[in-house]
């Protein structure tokens, strides 16, 4: 593939709700541009961007893929991102590398939650936006209804560029409002100009909307519009391009991917209306002294490149997807990794289209490519000229919200799981993993059920480990509610030296996470040299409570009396005596179970607050308050038992159609209601039996 300067490149993240037709649109754009020789279909599993076995099996995108192609003298790097919220981490990676978001909207279902999220993501990251209304050949598709939805949802920035002329619910032609020409398409997707249809007042309204949007972008254009003069084609293109670049215009185009209708106009729109990296690809970085530095997207500047995605495959090795922000990246360089401060040896430099790779000598400023075998480089790292090391804004990945325990199907696979997950976490930073020493479970967290389901499949297919997922065990605690005084006496005679230890200990509740040990022995009833042995014996005991074997907290033990034998007493004897006192005393001290309580903050639309509060009440939650939050959401704060939260991520997504999200952090332990104790104790015994 030939090299392009930054002004002749367009980096486009294709986003939108799941099922809106993003992957099919990618296929149509590639085929129309001559980059592929056939039009792939998701149902047939032969698309360029959905090449992963998981994507072919599920017929849905689960990872971001790159599809570069040329249209005229411009290179378009199309970044196809998943629409499912479970794979939002992949979407933010793709958006990080783009200057513009092409938001795909179904002509049938209209503005969905995924549409709203994509638009917000674009605005938060100061990216240009363009809408494409797809599937106009589907039954009940209605472009003008969807267009009105877009205007109602996103405001006056929405500007029509390509619209259909519809008769009897069938698209007869497409009108380009910049050229003011109408086109029909043959079975090969080739355009044929036809006479402009009679739209009546609707066409006047659409053209007026374009003129008003253009007039707002430039003072001279505004004066021309105000004087009643018509804009030229070049003025309209320049005005819309300016508005899209500064965020004041979001153009709307439409078409059909299955028969390539109006795909050529979309390609022209991408080239003419969306900004290049030269215009919008520069960034503000931080240098070694912590000072902000403006990085201009040009080949002449020192190298600064950003790794926005990593693929770690056991067969093809590690592949780092890179956006070159300034300078050129070539194989003969040894750039510095700004995170590690160390030089990084480069492998092959390649262009990637789906799963196909093409070697290249270098990657220019503003372009996207990949580098093989970067040993220490991770997603989010910057590779820089040694004379000018910079740090860029990191990717803000969504935090994992659904945690499950991994159950191995074959013994001894635990180490394989850990190494496999480590590789998968390099690819996907929204996965979290921990080995819980208390519950003896390997815990994995992700963004949802499908996310973790794909993770299980990848562990099996890529790393040969078969696992299943189960709800994690809860780390309960035990404590006591009243004070008792008990004796612990250990006496054993077996020829020669015997064993003798005798203690009286008071056990009482206290505030704290562990054991508080004191001694108030008078008259040398127990020698001081044995005090540490008594404490050690108790420390060993509090690891296992008497109710269900959970660690004991909030316990104060005071050694008040005892006796010893000058010959037979030893540290071991007093350690055993303390253990006997513990076992005798704890059942008499009203032992209770404590459950972990988490602090929950839920962010949901106002219309969902009643449903969420009702759900939290069913989970034994205590709502602490409700406050208005950003983007029209409400924040609900509550304390909820952690044992009730295993499926909350799924529930909130269902109740809010994916709009809501939450944070949940451990806060403290509280007494478990007595009516639930028997069930927890039974489960603990069952677990102990399995071990």
C-alpha atoms as one frame of an Amber mdcrd trajectory, in Angstrom:
protein
   0.000   0.000   0.000   1.362   3.429  -0.954   2.172   6.090   1.625  -0.041
   9.133   2.223   0.594  12.479   3.867  -1.521  13.368   6.903  -3.737  15.724
   4.883  -4.798  12.827   2.616  -5.735  10.404   5.420  -9.074   9.925   7.189
  -9.186   7.864  10.396 -12.813   6.870  10.994 -14.159   4.863  13.953 -17.339
   3.093  12.867 -19.621   3.037  15.927 -23.278   2.577  16.832 -25.731   0.215
  18.473 -25.340  -3.529  18.057 -27.186  -4.680  14.938 -27.190  -1.274  13.258
 -25.151  -2.647  10.327 -21.573  -1.495  11.022 -19.786  -4.617   9.756 -21.991
  -4.782   6.646 -21.220  -1.109   6.003 -17.490  -1.870   6.296 -17.901  -4.588
   3.661 -19.816  -2.261   1.350 -17.209   0.512   1.645 -14.312  -1.886   1.003
 -16.028  -3.480  -1.998 -17.130  -0.174  -3.508 -13.591   1.199  -3.139 -12.167
  -1.877  -4.891 -10.244  -3.059  -1.805 -12.044  -6.439  -1.900 -13.347  -8.506
  -4.793 -16.502  -9.747  -3.100 -19.134  -8.423  -0.727 -18.835 -10.457   2.482
 -21.806 -11.211   4.732 -21.952 -11.539   8.516 -24.260 -14.550   8.211 -21.723
 -16.330   5.979 -18.812 -15.571   8.348 -16.667 -14.179   5.526 -16.405 -10.466
   6.351 -13.053  -8.680   6.481 -13.497  -7.111   9.916 -15.226  -9.980  11.771
 -12.498 -12.572  11.233 -12.023 -13.853  14.792 -13.472 -17.378  15.343 -15.620
 -15.984  18.181 -17.095 -13.355  15.851 -17.804 -15.882  13.104 -19.454 -18.241
  15.603 -21.573 -15.535  17.288 -22.190 -13.431  14.144 -21.392 -10.278  16.095
 -18.287  -8.096  16.474 -16.364  -8.682  19.703 -13.154  -6.810  18.861 -12.031
  -3.712  17.008 -10.472  -4.285  13.584  -8.798  -2.035  11.035  -9.711  -1.900
   7.325  -7.647   0.602   5.309  -8.492   1.399   1.682  -8.140   4.216  -0.828
 -10.883   6.362  -2.349  -9.436   8.592  -5.030  -6.267  10.162  -3.671  -7.272
   9.697  -0.022  -6.527   6.806   2.327  -9.360   5.867   4.687  -8.527   3.873
   7.805 -11.876   2.398   8.792 -11.925   1.172  12.405 -14.867  -1.202  12.888
 -15.825  -1.304  16.597 -18.252  -3.616  18.447 -21.733  -2.363  19.280 -22.346
  -4.683  22.230 -21.759  -2.885  25.544 -19.892  -5.944  26.865 -17.060  -5.023
  24.485 -17.005  -1.284  25.173 -13.281  -1.532  25.925 -12.670  -2.390  22.268
 -14.766   0.593  21.193 -12.803   3.122  23.262  -9.570   1.733  21.776 -10.873
   2.348  18.262 -12.174   5.816  19.101  -8.786   6.767  20.596  -7.100   6.278
  17.209  -9.686   8.176  15.126 -10.335  11.837  14.385 -13.974  11.153  13.419
 -16.818   8.837  14.405 -19.144   7.496  11.725 -22.229   6.549  13.737 -24.335
   3.868  12.058 -28.089   4.119  12.730 -30.631   1.537  11.616 -33.348   2.985
   9.391 -35.715   0.551  11.069 -34.987   0.869  14.808 -33.714   4.460  14.774
 -31.823   6.157  17.608 -30.780   3.526  20.170 -28.777   3.676  23.377 -25.666
   2.760  21.387 -26.274   5.792  19.146 -26.459   8.080  22.177 -23.347   6.555
  23.752 -21.332   6.870  20.548 -22.304  10.534  20.140 -21.427  11.301  23.773
 -18.101   9.498  23.360 -17.358  11.662  20.312 -18.215  14.903  22.090 -16.280
  13.979  25.243 -13.193  13.258  23.120 -13.712  16.256  20.763 -14.101  14.001
  17.733 -15.987  14.910  14.559 -19.270  13.030  13.975 -21.193  11.841  10.927
 -24.400   9.774  10.903 -25.197   7.086   8.350 -28.778   5.785   8.296 -28.562
   2.203   7.006 -30.914  -0.632   6.102 -33.298   1.553   4.076 -34.329  -1.567
   2.132 -35.733  -3.196   5.301 -39.462  -3.455   5.951 -40.775  -0.472   7.945
 -37.530   1.466   7.489 -38.275   5.206   7.619 -35.402   7.628   7.006 -37.371
  10.780   7.809 -38.651   9.427  11.094 -35.069   8.513  12.068 -33.841  11.940
  10.905 -36.369  13.686  13.142 -35.251  11.448  16.029 -31.629  12.450  15.413
 -32.558  16.145  15.458 -34.685  15.750  18.600 -31.930  13.812  20.401 -28.785
  15.646  19.301 -30.091  19.120  18.470 -29.481  21.575  15.656 -26.003  20.239
  14.799 -27.722  17.450  12.821 -27.556  18.413   9.122 -28.926  16.423   6.137
 -26.534  15.764   3.231 -27.902  12.688   1.409 -31.628  11.913   1.665 -33.907
   9.375  -0.067 -36.908  10.061  -2.248 -39.545   7.550  -1.159 -42.736   6.434
  -2.920 -45.026   3.743  -1.489 -42.455   3.047   1.275 -39.786   2.249  -1.303
 -36.672   4.308  -1.991 -36.817   5.448  -5.605 -33.693   7.633  -5.641 -31.143
   9.358  -3.434 -30.670  13.131  -3.443 -27.312  14.739  -2.743 -28.178  18.097
  -1.150 -24.690  19.492  -1.843 -24.824  18.807  -5.599 -28.624  19.080  -5.745
 -28.696  15.985  -7.930 -30.710  12.756  -7.717 -29.376   9.267  -8.410 -30.747
   5.777  -8.851 -28.582   2.659  -8.565 -28.423  -0.468 -10.693 -27.920  -4.025
  -9.444 -24.126  -3.471  -9.324 -24.496  -0.384  -7.148 -23.500   1.986  -9.966
 -25.128   5.454  -9.830 -27.230   6.944 -12.624 -28.304  10.561 -12.470 -32.048
  11.130 -12.859 -34.309  14.142 -12.846 -34.845  15.720  -9.430 -38.130  14.408
  -8.014 -40.846  16.738  -6.796 -40.348  16.898  -3.043 -42.508  19.927  -2.466
 -41.895  21.829   0.774 -39.793  19.022   2.275 -36.906  19.606  -0.152 -37.010
  23.349   0.560 -36.764  22.629   4.281 -33.835  20.236   3.848 -31.827  22.584
   1.624 -32.537  25.468   3.987 -31.164  23.371   6.867 -27.906  22.828   4.943
 -27.596  26.535   4.067 -28.234  27.611   7.670 -25.619  25.172   8.982 -23.060
  26.416   6.419 -23.797  30.081   7.200 -23.010  29.520  10.880 -19.443  28.367
  10.115 -18.022  31.541   8.578 -18.738  35.271   8.836 -18.427  35.864   5.104
 -20.750  32.939   4.371 -23.223  34.253   6.939 -23.319  37.643   5.235 -23.845
  35.990   1.856 -26.688  33.874   3.282 -28.245  36.904   4.992 -28.227  38.809
   1.701 -30.197  35.976   0.056 -27.447  34.716  -2.250 -27.089  31.015  -3.013
 -23.953  29.175  -1.899 -21.758  27.483  -4.479 -20.988  23.768  -4.228 -17.445
  24.491  -3.021 -18.723  26.910  -0.385 -21.153  24.308   0.938 -18.435  21.641
   1.114 -16.000  24.049   2.768 -18.622  25.266   5.243 -19.809  21.766   6.212
 -16.184  20.563   6.485 -15.392  23.466   8.829 -18.501  22.801  10.920 -17.796
  19.064  11.178 -14.181  19.742  12.181 -15.136  22.187  14.954 -18.080  20.073
  16.113 -20.927  22.408  15.137 -22.246  20.157  12.330 -23.042  16.418  12.322
 -23.924  15.522   8.700 -26.480  12.793   8.002 -26.132  10.477   4.997 -28.024
   7.318   4.143 -27.993   4.259   1.916 -28.209   0.517   1.712 -25.219  -1.793
   2.164 -26.644  -4.966   0.615 -27.036  -3.414  -2.863 -24.437  -0.610  -2.468
 -26.976   2.181  -2.883 -25.506   5.637  -2.064 -22.262   4.076  -0.754 -20.307
   6.158  -3.282 -21.818   9.334  -1.834 -20.832   8.232   1.661 -17.234   7.714
   0.490 -17.244  11.177  -1.104 -18.695  12.591   2.115 -15.969  10.971   4.219
 -13.249  12.481   2.016 -14.847  15.929   1.565 -16.488  16.556   4.921 -14.490
  14.767   7.638 -11.208  16.202   8.998  -7.790  14.754   8.289  -5.161  13.998
  10.973  -3.287  17.063   9.709  -6.287  19.174  10.809  -7.420  17.325  13.912
  -4.823  14.618  14.667  -2.443  16.729  16.756  -2.516  16.247  20.520  -1.302
  17.895  23.705   1.239  15.682  25.478   3.353  16.036  28.621   7.142  16.071
  28.432   9.674  14.633  30.899   9.422  17.780  33.069   5.639  17.519  33.281
   5.117  20.486  30.966   2.371  20.414  28.307   3.627  20.127  24.731   1.569
  20.592  21.572   2.305  17.766  19.141   1.634  18.666  15.503   0.670  15.904
  13.087   3.413  16.200  10.477   6.192  13.991   9.123   8.827  16.651   9.860
   8.305  16.517  13.651  10.120  14.065  16.002   8.524  10.615  16.294   5.592
  10.277  18.686   3.379   7.204  18.280   0.626   5.765  20.484  -0.241   2.076
  20.995  -4.045   1.918  21.102  -4.589  -1.852  20.863  -2.670  -5.089  21.451
  -3.280  -8.589  20.125  -1.525 -11.334  22.088  -1.917 -14.599  20.213  -0.071
 -17.834  21.098   0.423 -18.581  17.377   1.108 -15.248  15.644   2.722 -13.596
  18.671   2.202 -10.072  19.944   0.889  -7.412  17.578   0.742  -3.738  18.647
  -1.621  -1.429  16.735  -0.101   2.040  16.493  -1.323   5.519  15.565   1.630
   7.714  14.537   0.831  11.177  15.865   3.950  12.914  14.559   7.101  11.999
  12.632   7.642   8.650  10.885   7.947   5.194  12.408  10.416   2.993  10.517
  12.040  -0.356  11.262  15.545   1.080  11.603  14.516   3.203  14.616  14.956
   2.380  18.300  12.319   4.574  19.982  11.911   5.084  23.727   8.869   3.700
  25.536   7.827   6.710  27.628   6.275   4.524  30.359   9.319   2.306  30.943
  11.926   4.843  29.874  13.680   2.070  27.977  14.480   1.727  24.250  12.202
  -0.656  22.352  13.418  -2.859  19.528  10.910  -2.900  16.686   9.807  -6.009
  14.857   8.189  -5.868  11.419   6.158  -2.785  10.538   2.941  -3.704   8.782
  -0.416  -2.488   7.572  -3.346  -4.618   8.707  -6.676  -5.162   6.934  -8.735
  -7.531   9.061  -6.507 -10.569   9.462  -4.346  -9.813   6.410  -0.951  -8.167
   6.868   1.181  -6.195   4.429   4.783  -5.184   5.139   5.712  -1.511   4.878
   8.960   0.404   5.263   7.463   3.029   7.543   4.240   4.576   8.853   3.724
   8.293   8.266   2.274  10.893  10.644  -1.474  10.512  11.015  -1.505   6.950
   9.699  -2.343   3.694  11.474  -0.375   0.438  11.286   1.031  -2.282  13.514
   4.383  -3.490  14.839   5.201  -7.100  15.722   7.051  -8.427  18.770   7.288
  -5.338  20.982   8.574  -6.974  24.159   7.685  -4.465  26.887   5.125  -2.246
  25.148   1.503  -2.347  26.316  -1.749  -0.742  25.244  -1.601   2.952  26.135
   2.196   3.269  25.802   3.897   5.907  23.668   6.948   5.274  21.475   8.983
   8.434  21.053  12.134   9.954  19.632  14.856   9.566  22.326  15.445  13.332
  22.211  11.788  14.148  22.878  10.036  11.654  25.164   6.332  12.427  25.658
   3.361  11.025  27.530  -0.123  11.173  26.024  -3.563  11.023  27.612  -4.346
   7.412  28.522  -7.359   5.494  27.259 -10.134   5.634  29.868 -11.326   2.050
  29.861 -14.638   1.126  31.499 -14.121  -0.704  34.768 -15.115  -4.388  34.995
 -18.414  -4.780  36.847 -19.245  -8.508  36.727 -17.064 -10.899  38.734 -17.203
 -14.686  38.462 -15.143 -17.564  39.817 -13.307 -19.855  37.431 -13.806 -23.571
  37.914 -11.285 -25.802  36.178 -12.453 -28.987  34.506  -9.029 -30.652  34.858
  -6.881 -30.554  37.993  -3.553 -28.805  37.695  -4.745 -26.287  35.087  -4.608
 -23.325  37.490  -1.197 -22.143  36.277  -2.319 -22.461  32.625  -5.360 -20.315
  33.420  -3.224 -17.625  35.050  -0.809 -17.421  32.104  -3.656 -17.508  29.544
  -5.538 -14.749  31.339  -2.370 -12.685  31.525  -2.108 -12.817  27.735  -5.783
 -12.006  27.283  -5.484  -9.059  29.701  -2.764  -7.637  27.451  -5.380  -7.591
  24.683  -8.269  -6.436  26.818  -7.606  -4.090  29.766 -11.270  -4.348  30.836
 -10.547  -7.851  32.195  -9.391  -8.135  35.809  -8.046 -11.250  37.527  -7.170
 -12.179  41.092  -6.372 -15.300  43.039  -8.367 -14.958  46.253  -6.315 -16.490
  49.051  -9.268 -16.509  51.433 -11.870 -18.271  49.303  -9.213 -20.215  47.307
 -10.879 -19.167  44.057  -9.529 -17.691  40.848 -11.733 -14.672  40.157 -12.155
 -12.984  36.792 -14.064  -9.749  36.144 -15.447  -8.291  32.927 -18.101  -5.977
  31.502 -20.915  -8.509  31.228 -22.002 -12.091  30.691 -21.117 -12.210  26.982
 -17.712 -10.657  27.685 -16.870 -13.433  30.162 -18.404 -16.070  27.894 -16.038
 -15.027  25.091 -13.181 -15.097  27.603 -13.976 -18.728  28.486 -14.078 -19.646
  24.780 -10.726 -17.959  24.124  -9.111 -19.760  27.071 -10.164 -23.050  25.519
  -9.447 -22.278  21.858  -6.223 -20.305  22.254  -4.688 -21.797  25.388  -6.249
 -25.262  25.616  -7.850 -24.789  29.049 -11.471 -25.825  29.640 -13.143 -23.879
  32.431 -16.614 -22.953  33.614 -17.826 -19.959  35.609 -19.699 -19.891  38.898
 -20.839 -17.260  41.378 -17.902 -16.375  43.664 -17.984 -17.340  47.313 -18.442
 -14.476  49.744 -15.735 -13.824  52.337 -17.776 -13.754  55.551 -16.387 -13.056
  59.026 -17.286 -14.176  62.539 -17.326 -12.289  65.836 -18.836 -12.518  69.332
 -21.486 -10.455  71.089 -20.864 -11.061  74.815 -18.037 -11.431  77.310 -17.031
 -14.833  78.756 -14.276 -16.169  80.980 -13.072 -19.712  80.300 -10.292 -22.083
  81.253  -8.056 -23.901  78.830  -6.005 -26.695  80.324  -3.622 -28.935  78.429
  -2.132 -31.843  80.363  -0.409 -34.860  78.861   1.893 -37.443  80.457   3.697
 -39.883  78.196   6.851 -40.928  80.050   9.764 -38.560  80.577   8.781 -34.897
  80.364   5.032 -34.316  80.198   3.087 -31.353  78.803   1.268 -28.888  81.044
  -0.336 -25.552  80.303  -3.230 -23.909  82.128  -4.806 -20.545  81.266  -7.879
 -18.520  82.147  -8.856 -16.128  79.348 -11.585 -13.511  79.074 -13.022 -13.146
  75.570 -15.039 -10.016  74.732 -16.108  -8.031  71.666 -14.016  -5.062  70.574
 -13.635  -2.791  67.561 -11.040  -3.903  65.034 -10.203  -6.293  62.244  -8.196
  -8.837  64.164  -7.323 -10.132  67.610  -6.456  -7.758  70.444  -4.405  -9.621
  73.092  -3.717  -8.388  76.607  -2.480 -10.009  79.816  -3.434  -9.161  83.396
  -1.792 -11.999  85.252  -0.845 -11.333  88.873   1.667 -13.133  91.046   3.407
 -15.032  88.284   0.618 -17.582  87.837   1.796 -17.792  84.217   5.432 -16.814
  83.539   5.922 -13.908  81.112   7.980 -16.121  78.851   4.802 -18.042  77.937
   2.687 -14.952  77.060   3.799 -14.950  73.390   2.904 -18.651  73.117  -0.602
 -17.937  74.403  -1.015 -15.103  71.881   0.361 -17.256  69.063  -2.072 -20.040
  69.921  -4.988 -17.574  69.767  -3.756 -15.981  66.516  -3.788 -19.411  64.902
  -7.298 -20.067  66.190  -8.961 -16.841  65.014  -8.252 -17.828  61.421 -11.200
 -20.228  61.768 -14.409 -19.359  63.597 -16.593 -21.888  65.408 -19.768 -21.283
  63.338 -18.667 -21.705  59.727 -14.879 -21.579  59.820 -14.583 -17.948  58.678
 -11.899 -15.657  60.206 -12.828 -14.044  63.518 -12.658 -10.253  63.868 -13.404
  -7.795  66.679 -12.154 -10.141  69.387 -10.305  -9.120  72.553  -8.633 -11.863
  74.592  -7.232 -11.074  78.032  -5.065 -13.633  79.835  -6.087 -13.201  83.504
  -4.873 -16.332  85.327  -3.484 -19.831  84.982  -0.861 -22.187  86.356   2.300
 -23.883  85.185   4.585 -26.807  86.001   8.293 -26.036  86.468   9.309 -29.088
  84.412   6.433 -30.031  82.111   5.338 -26.548  80.960   6.526 -25.368  77.555
   5.558 -22.894  74.841   3.762 -25.660  72.989   1.780 -26.550  76.122   0.540
 -22.994  76.588  -0.206 -22.644  72.896  -2.403 -25.752  73.157  -4.024 -24.441
  76.330  -4.936 -21.159  74.608  -6.459 -23.137  71.750  -8.584 -25.168  74.184
  -9.756 -21.965  75.886 -10.746 -20.528  72.508 -12.725 -23.639  71.551 -14.462
 -23.705  74.941 -15.191 -20.010  75.131 -16.312 -18.956  71.663 -19.543 -21.009
  71.545 -20.563 -19.440  74.881 -19.875 -15.854  73.717 -22.861 -15.562  71.336
 -20.908 -15.987  68.096 -22.457 -14.394  64.983 -21.631 -14.189  61.287 -20.665
 -10.883  59.682 -21.267 -10.200  55.990 -19.335  -7.748  53.796 -21.253  -4.595
  52.888 -20.347  -2.546  49.822 -20.972   1.105  49.026 -22.891   1.293  45.753
 -23.212   4.332  43.516 -25.617   3.824  40.621 -26.000   6.291  37.746 -29.282
   5.913  35.877 -31.810   8.013  33.908 -34.447   9.687  36.062 -37.161   7.414
  34.660 -35.372   4.329  36.040 -34.802   5.471  39.631 -37.972   3.800  40.954
 -37.071   0.438  39.391 -33.503   0.611  40.722 -34.576   1.517  44.271 -37.108
  -1.324  44.225 -34.405  -3.725  43.055 -32.007  -2.554  45.773 -34.670  -3.112
  48.432 -35.008  -6.726  47.257 -31.228  -7.054  47.667 -31.446  -5.902  51.320
 -29.873  -2.582  50.329 -30.192   0.659  52.298 -30.601   3.690  50.041 -28.578
   6.579  51.512 -29.525   9.325  49.092 -30.151  10.498  45.555 -28.481  13.392
  43.724 -28.647  14.861  40.202 -25.635  13.874  38.097 -24.119  14.763  34.726
 -25.802  13.990  31.381 -29.269  13.996  32.908 -28.580  10.962  35.092 -29.417
  10.482  38.755 -26.902   9.168  41.282 -28.324   6.720  43.812 -26.074   5.841
  46.740 -26.762   2.762  48.830 -25.139   0.212  51.122 -25.772  -3.309  49.857
 -24.573  -6.741  51.042 -21.947  -8.048  48.623 -23.636 -11.469  48.585 -26.666
  -9.905  46.856 -24.747  -8.205  44.037 -23.554 -11.065  41.815 -26.079 -10.380
  39.020 -26.556  -6.620  39.501 -24.511  -5.762  36.387 -26.943  -7.760  34.255
 -30.009  -6.364  36.058 -29.072  -2.691  35.684 -28.280  -3.147  31.996 -31.681
  -4.758  31.477 -33.572  -2.097  33.453 -31.874   0.865  31.760 -31.272  -0.655
  28.276 -27.548  -0.134  28.853 -27.724   3.536  29.874 -26.983   2.936  33.561
 -23.696   2.072  35.219 -22.372   1.758  38.756 -19.392   1.574  41.071 -19.306
  -0.828  44.012 -16.586  -0.886  46.664 -16.206  -2.795  49.911 -17.113  -0.608
  52.908 -17.314  -2.686  56.101 -18.712  -5.803  57.769 -22.134  -5.974  59.412
 -23.983  -8.721  61.266 -25.730 -11.174  58.967 -29.478 -11.460  59.702 -30.034
 -14.537  61.874 -32.538 -16.047  59.431 -29.747 -16.317  56.813 -27.086 -17.826
  59.083 -28.125 -21.460  58.622 -27.801 -21.264  54.837 -24.321 -19.684  55.000
 -23.132 -22.253  57.561 -24.447 -25.099  55.388 -22.654 -23.729  52.305 -19.427
 -23.361  54.288 -19.609 -27.010  55.397 -20.255 -28.078  51.821 -17.211 -26.134
  50.635 -15.058 -27.598  53.412 -16.169 -31.074  52.303 -15.197 -30.346  48.682
 -11.732 -29.264  49.762
